[in-house]
Short mmCIF file of N, CA and C in Angstrom, two decimals:
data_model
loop_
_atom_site.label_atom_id
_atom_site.label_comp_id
_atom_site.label_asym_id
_atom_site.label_seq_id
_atom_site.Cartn_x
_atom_site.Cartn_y
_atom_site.Cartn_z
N UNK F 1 147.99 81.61 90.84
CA UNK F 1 147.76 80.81 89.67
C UNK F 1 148.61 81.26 88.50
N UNK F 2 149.23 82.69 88.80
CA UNK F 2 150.10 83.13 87.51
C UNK F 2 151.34 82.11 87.17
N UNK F 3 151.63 81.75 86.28
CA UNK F 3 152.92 81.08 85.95
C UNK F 3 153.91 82.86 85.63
N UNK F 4 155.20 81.97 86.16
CA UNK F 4 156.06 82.96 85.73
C UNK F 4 156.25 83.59 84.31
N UNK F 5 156.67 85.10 84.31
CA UNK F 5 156.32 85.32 82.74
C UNK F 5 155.24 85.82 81.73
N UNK F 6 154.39 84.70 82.26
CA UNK F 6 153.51 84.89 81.16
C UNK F 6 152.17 84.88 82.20
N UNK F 7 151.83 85.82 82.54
CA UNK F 7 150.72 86.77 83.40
C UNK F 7 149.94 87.41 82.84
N UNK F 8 148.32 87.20 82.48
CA UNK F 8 147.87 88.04 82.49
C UNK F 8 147.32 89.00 82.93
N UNK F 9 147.37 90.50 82.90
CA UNK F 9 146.89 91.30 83.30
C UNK F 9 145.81 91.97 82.74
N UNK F 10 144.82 91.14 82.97
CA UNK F 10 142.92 91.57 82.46
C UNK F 10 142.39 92.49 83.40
N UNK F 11 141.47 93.58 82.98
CA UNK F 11 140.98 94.10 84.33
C UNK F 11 141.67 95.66 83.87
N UNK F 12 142.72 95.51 84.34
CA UNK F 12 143.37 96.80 84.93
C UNK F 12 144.76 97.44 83.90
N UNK F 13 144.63 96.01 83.02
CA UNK F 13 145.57 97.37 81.39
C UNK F 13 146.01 95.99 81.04
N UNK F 14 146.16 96.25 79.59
CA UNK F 14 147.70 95.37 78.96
C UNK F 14 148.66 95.27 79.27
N UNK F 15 149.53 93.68 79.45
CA UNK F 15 151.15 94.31 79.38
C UNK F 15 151.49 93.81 78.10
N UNK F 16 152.97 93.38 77.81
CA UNK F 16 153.36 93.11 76.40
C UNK F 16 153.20 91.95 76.10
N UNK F 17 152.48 91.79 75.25
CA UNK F 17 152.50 90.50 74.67
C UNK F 17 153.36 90.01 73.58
N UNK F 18 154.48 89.54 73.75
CA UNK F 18 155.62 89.56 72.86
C UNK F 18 155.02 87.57 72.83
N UNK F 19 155.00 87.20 73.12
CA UNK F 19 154.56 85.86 72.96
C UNK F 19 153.60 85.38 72.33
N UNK F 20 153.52 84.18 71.63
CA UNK F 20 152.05 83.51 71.73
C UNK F 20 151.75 82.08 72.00
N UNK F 21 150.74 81.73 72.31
CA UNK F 21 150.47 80.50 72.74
C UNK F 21 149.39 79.33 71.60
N UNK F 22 150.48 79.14 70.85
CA UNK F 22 149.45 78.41 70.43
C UNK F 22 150.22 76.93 70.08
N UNK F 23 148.84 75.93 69.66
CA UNK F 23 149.56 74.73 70.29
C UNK F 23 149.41 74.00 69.19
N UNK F 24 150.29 72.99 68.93
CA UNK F 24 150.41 72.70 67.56
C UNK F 24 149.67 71.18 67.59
N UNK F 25 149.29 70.43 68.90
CA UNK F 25 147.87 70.08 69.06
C UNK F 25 146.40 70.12 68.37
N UNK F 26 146.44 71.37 67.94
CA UNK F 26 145.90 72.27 66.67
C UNK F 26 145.42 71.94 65.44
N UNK F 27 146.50 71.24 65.10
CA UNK F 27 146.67 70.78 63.05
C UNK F 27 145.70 69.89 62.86
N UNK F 28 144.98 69.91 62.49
CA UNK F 28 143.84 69.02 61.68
C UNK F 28 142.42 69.03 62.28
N UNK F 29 142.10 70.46 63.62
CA UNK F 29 141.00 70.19 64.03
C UNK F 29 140.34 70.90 63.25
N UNK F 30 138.77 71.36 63.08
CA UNK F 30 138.59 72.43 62.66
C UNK F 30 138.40 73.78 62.97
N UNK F 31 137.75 74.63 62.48
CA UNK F 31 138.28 76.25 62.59
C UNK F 31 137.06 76.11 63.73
N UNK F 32 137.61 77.45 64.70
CA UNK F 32 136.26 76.90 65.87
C UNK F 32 135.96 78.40 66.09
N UNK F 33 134.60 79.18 66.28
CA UNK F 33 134.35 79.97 66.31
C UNK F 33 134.23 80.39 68.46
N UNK F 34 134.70 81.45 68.97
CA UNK F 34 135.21 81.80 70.37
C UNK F 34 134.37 83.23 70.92
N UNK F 35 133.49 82.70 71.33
CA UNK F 35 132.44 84.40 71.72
C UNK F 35 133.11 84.87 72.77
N UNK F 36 133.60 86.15 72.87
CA UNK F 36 133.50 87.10 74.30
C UNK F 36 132.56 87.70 74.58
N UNK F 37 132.02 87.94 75.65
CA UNK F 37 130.98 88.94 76.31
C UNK F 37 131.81 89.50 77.15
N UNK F 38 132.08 90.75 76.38
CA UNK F 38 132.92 91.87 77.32
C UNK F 38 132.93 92.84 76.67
N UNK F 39 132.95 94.29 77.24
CA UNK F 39 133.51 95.15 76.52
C UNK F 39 134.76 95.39 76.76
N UNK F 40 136.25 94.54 77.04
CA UNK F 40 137.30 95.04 77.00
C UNK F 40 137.77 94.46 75.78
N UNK F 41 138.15 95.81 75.30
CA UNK F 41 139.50 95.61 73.91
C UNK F 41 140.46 94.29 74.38
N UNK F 42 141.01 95.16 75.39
CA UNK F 42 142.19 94.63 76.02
C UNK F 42 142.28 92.96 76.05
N UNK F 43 141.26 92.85 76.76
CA UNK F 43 141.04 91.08 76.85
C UNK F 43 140.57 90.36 75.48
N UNK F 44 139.51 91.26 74.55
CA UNK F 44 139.97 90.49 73.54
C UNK F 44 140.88 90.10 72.45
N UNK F 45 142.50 91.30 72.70
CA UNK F 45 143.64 91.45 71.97
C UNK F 45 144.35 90.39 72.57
N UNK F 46 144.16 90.02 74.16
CA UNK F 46 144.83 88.67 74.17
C UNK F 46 144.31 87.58 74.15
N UNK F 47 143.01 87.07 73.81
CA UNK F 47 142.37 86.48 73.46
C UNK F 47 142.44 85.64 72.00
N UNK F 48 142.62 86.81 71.03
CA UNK F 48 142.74 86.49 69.71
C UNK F 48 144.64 86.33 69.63
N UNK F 49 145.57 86.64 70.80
CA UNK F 49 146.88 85.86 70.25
C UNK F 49 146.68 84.51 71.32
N UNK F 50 146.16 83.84 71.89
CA UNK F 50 145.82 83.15 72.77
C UNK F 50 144.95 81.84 71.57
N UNK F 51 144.46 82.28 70.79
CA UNK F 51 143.55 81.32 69.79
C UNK F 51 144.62 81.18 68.86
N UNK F 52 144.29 80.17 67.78
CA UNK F 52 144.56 79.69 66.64
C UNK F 52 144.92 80.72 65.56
N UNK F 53 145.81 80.32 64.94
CA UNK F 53 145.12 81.62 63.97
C UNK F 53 144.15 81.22 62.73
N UNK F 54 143.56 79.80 63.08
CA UNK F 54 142.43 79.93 62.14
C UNK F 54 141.34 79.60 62.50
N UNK F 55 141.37 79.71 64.06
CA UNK F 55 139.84 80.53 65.04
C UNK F 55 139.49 81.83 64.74
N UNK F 56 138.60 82.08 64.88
CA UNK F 56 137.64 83.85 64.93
C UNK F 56 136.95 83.52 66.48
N UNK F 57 137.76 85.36 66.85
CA UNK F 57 137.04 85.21 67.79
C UNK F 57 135.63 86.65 68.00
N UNK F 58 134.68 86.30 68.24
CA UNK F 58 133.98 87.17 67.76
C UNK F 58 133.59 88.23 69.77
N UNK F 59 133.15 89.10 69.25
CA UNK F 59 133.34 90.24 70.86
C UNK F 59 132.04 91.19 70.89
N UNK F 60 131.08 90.54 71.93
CA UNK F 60 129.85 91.22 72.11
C UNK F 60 129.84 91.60 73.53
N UNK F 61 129.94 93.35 73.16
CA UNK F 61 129.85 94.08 74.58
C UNK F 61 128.71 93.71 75.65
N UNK F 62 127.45 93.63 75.09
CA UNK F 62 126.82 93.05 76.66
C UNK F 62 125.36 91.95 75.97
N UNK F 63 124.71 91.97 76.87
CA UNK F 63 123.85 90.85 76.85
C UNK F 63 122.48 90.80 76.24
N UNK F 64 122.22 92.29 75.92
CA UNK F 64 121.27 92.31 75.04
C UNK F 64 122.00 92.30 73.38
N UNK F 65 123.32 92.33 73.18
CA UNK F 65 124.05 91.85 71.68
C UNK F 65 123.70 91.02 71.81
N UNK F 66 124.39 90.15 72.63
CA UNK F 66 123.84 88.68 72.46
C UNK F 66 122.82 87.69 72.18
N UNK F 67 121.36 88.48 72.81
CA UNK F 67 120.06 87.83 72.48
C UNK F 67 119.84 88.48 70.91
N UNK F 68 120.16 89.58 70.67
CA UNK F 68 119.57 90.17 69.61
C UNK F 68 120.29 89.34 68.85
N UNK F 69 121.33 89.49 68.13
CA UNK F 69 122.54 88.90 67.32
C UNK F 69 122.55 87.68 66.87
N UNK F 70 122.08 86.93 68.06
CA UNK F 70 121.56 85.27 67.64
C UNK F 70 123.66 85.01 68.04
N UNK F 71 124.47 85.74 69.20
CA UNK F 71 125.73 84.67 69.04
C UNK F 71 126.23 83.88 68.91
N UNK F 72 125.50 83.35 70.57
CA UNK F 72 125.33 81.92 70.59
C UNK F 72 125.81 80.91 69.28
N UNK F 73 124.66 81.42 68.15
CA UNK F 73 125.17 80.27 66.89
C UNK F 73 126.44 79.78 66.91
N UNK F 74 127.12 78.72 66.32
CA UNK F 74 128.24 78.05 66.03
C UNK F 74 129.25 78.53 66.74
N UNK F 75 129.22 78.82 68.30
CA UNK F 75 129.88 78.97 68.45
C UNK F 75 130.41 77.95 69.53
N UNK F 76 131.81 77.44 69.79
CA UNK F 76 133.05 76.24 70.08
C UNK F 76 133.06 76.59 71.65
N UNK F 77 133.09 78.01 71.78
CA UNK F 77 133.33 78.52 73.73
C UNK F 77 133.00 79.43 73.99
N UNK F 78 132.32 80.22 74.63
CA UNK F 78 132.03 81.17 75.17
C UNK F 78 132.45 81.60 76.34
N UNK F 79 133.57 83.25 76.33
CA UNK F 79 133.58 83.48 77.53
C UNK F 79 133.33 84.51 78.11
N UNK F 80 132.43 85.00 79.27
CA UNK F 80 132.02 85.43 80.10
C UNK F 80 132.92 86.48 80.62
N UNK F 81 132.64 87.93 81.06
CA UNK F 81 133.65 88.56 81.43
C UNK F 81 132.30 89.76 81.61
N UNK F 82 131.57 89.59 82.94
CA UNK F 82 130.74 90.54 82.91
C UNK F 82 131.18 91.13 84.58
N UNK F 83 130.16 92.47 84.73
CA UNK F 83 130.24 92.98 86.21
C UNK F 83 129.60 91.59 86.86
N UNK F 84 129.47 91.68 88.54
CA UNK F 84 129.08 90.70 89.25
C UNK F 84 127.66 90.90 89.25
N UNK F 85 127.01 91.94 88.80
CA UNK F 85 125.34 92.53 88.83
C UNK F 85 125.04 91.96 87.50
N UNK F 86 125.16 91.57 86.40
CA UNK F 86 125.34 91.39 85.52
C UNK F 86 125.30 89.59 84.73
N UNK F 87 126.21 89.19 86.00
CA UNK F 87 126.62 87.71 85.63
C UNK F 87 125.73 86.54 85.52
N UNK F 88 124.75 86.98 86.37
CA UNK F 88 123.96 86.15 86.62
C UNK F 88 122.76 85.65 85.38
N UNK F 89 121.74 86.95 85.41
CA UNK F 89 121.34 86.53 84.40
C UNK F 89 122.11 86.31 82.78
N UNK F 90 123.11 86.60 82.83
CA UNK F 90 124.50 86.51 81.52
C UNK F 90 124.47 84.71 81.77
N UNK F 91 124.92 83.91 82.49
CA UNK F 91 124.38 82.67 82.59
C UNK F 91 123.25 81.93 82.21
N UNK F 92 122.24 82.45 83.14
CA UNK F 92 120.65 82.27 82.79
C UNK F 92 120.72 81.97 81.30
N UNK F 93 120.81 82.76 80.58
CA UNK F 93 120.89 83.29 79.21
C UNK F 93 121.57 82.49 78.21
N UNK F 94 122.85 82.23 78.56
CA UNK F 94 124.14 81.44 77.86
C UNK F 94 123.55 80.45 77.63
N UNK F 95 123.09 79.48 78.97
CA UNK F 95 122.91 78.08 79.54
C UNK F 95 121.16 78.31 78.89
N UNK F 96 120.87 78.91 78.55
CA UNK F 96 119.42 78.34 77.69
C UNK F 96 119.73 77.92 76.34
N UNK F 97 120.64 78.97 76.00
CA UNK F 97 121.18 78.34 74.28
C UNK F 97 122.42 77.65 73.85
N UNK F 98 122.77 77.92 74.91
CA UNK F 98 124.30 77.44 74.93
C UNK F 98 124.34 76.55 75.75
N UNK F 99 125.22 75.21 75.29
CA UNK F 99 125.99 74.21 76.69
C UNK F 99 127.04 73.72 76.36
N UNK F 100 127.82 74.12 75.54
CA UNK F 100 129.39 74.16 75.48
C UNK F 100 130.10 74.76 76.54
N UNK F 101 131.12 74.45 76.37
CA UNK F 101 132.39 75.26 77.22
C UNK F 101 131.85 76.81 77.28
N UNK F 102 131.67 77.18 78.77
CA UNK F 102 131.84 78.21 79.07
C UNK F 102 133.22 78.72 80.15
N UNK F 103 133.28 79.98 79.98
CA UNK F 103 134.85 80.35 80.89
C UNK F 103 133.80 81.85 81.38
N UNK F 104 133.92 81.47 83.03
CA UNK F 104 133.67 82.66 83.39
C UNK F 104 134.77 83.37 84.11
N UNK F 105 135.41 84.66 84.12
CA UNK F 105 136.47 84.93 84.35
C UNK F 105 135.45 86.38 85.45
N UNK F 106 136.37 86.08 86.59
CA UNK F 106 136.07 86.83 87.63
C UNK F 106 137.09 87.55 88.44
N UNK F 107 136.31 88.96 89.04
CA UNK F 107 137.42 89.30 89.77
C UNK F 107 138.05 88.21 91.52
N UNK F 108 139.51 88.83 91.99
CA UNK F 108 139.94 88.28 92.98
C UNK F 108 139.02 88.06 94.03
N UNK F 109 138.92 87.28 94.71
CA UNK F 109 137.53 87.09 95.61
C UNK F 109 136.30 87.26 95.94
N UNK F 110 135.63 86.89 94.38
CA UNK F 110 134.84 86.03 93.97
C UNK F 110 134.57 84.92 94.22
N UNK F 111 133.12 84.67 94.71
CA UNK F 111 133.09 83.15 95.05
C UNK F 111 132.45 82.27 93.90
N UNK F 112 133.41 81.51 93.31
CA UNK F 112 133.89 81.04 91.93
C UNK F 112 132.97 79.82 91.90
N UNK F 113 133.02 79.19 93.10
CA UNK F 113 132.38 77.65 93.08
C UNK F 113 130.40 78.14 92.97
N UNK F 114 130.47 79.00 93.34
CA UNK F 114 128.78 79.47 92.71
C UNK F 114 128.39 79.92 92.13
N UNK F 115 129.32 79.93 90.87
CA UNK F 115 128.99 80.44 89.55
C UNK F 115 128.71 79.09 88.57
N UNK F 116 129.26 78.20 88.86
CA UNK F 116 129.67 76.63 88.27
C UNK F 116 128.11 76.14 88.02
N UNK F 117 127.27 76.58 86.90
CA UNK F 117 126.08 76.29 86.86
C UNK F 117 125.98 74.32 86.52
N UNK F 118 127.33 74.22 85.69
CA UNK F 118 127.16 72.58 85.29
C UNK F 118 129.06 72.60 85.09
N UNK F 119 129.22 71.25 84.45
CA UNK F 119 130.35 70.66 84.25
C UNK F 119 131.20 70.89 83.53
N UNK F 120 130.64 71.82 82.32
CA UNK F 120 130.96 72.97 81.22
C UNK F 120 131.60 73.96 81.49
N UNK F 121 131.25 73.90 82.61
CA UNK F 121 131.78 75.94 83.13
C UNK F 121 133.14 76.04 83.74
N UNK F 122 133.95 76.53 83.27
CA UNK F 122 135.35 76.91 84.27
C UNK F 122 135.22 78.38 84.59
N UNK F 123 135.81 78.75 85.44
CA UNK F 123 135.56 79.89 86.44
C UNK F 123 137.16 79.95 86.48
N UNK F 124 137.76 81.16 86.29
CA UNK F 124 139.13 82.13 86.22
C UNK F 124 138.78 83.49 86.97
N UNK F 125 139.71 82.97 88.37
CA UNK F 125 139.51 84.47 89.08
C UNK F 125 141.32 85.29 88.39
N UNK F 126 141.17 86.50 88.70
CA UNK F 126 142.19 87.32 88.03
C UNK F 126 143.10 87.69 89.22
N UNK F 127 144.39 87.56 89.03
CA UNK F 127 145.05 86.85 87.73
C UNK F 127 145.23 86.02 87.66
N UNK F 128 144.98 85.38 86.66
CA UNK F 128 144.91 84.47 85.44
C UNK F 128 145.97 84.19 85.10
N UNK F 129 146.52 82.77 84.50
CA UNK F 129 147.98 82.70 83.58
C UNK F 129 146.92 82.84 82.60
N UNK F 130 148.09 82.77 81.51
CA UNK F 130 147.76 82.38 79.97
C UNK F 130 147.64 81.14 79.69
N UNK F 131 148.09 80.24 80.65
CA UNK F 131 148.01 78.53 80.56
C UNK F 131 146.87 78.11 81.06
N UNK F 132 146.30 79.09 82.00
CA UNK F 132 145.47 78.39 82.55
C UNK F 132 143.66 78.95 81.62
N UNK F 133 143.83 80.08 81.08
CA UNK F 133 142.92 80.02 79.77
C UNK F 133 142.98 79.59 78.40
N UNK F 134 144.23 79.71 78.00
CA UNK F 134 144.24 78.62 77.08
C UNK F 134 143.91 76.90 77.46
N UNK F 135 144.01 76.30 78.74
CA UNK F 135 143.54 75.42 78.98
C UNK F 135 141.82 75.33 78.82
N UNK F 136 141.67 76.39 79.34
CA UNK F 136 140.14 76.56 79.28
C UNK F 136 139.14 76.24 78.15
N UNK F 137 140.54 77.19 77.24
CA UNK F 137 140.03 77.67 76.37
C UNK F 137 139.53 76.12 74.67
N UNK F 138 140.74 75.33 75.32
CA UNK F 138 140.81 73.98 74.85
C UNK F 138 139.65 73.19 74.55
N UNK F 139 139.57 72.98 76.15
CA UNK F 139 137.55 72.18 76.63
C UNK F 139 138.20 70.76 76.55
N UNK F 140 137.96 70.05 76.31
CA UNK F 140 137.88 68.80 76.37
C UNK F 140 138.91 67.91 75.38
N UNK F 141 140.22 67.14 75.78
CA UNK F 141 140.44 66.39 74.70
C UNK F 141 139.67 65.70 73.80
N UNK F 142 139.54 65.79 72.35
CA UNK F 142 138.73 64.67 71.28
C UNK F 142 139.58 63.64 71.05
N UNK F 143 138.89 62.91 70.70
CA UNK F 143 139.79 61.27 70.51
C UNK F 143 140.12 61.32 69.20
N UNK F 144 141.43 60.95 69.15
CA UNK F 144 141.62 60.59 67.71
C UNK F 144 140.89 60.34 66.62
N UNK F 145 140.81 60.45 65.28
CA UNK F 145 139.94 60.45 64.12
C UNK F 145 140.40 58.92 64.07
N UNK F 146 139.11 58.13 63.30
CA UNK F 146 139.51 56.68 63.22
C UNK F 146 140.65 56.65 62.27
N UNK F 147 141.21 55.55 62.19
CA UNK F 147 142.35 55.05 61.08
C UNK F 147 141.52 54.91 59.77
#
């Protein structure tokens, strides 16, 4: 699934991110708030050049932040980046307060199609492009603002 180039390497270290991806698609939506549930730095340093730069993306190590914290609130996408012991009720959880775009990002052979709780959910086994989470990361075209 990697496109040439531009590979990410989540999981197992950074490489350089001399690039960024952002899409000029962009201009006139509004500012959208982007939860991680992870504790990697790493993934959320490419995460935040992967967003807007007038998204926030906010980064809660595990799942009791999350209930306590109230995340969930206003937030545009949520993505998922837990152990496989872990994931499950991390769903449970999401999908009670949450039903926006979720991205669950999993390791290599993972069985991806049984994580897919609803129609919301994209599932990223690693590696990952950068196209293919920034797609993710998108959700849904909106229709034009009226004339």
């Amino acid at each position: 699934m990697a496109a040439a180039g531009r590979h990410l390497a989540c999981g197992g270290g950074a490489g350089p991110w001399a690039w960024q991806a952002r899409s000029p698609e962009r201009a006139g939506r509004p500012r959208r708030r982007v939860l991680l549930l992870s504790d990697s730095a790493g993934l959320a340093a490419v995460l935040s050049r992967l967003l807007d730069p007038a998204d926030r993306l906010s980064r809660l190590g595990s799942l009791r932040e999350l209930v306590e914290a109230r995340g969930l609130d206003g937030a545009a996408a949520v993505v998922l980046d837990l152990t496989p012991g872990a994931r499950p009720a991390a769903l449970v959880q999401v999908r009670r307060h949450y039903l926006g775009p979720l991205i669950v990002l999993t390791a290599r052979g993972e069985d991806g199609p049984a994580l897919l709780p609803d129609d919301a959910c994209t599932v990223l086994a690693r590696p990952f492009s950068a196209e293919a989470l920034t797609a993710a990361l998108a959700g849904p075209r909106l229709p034009p603002p009226p004339a």
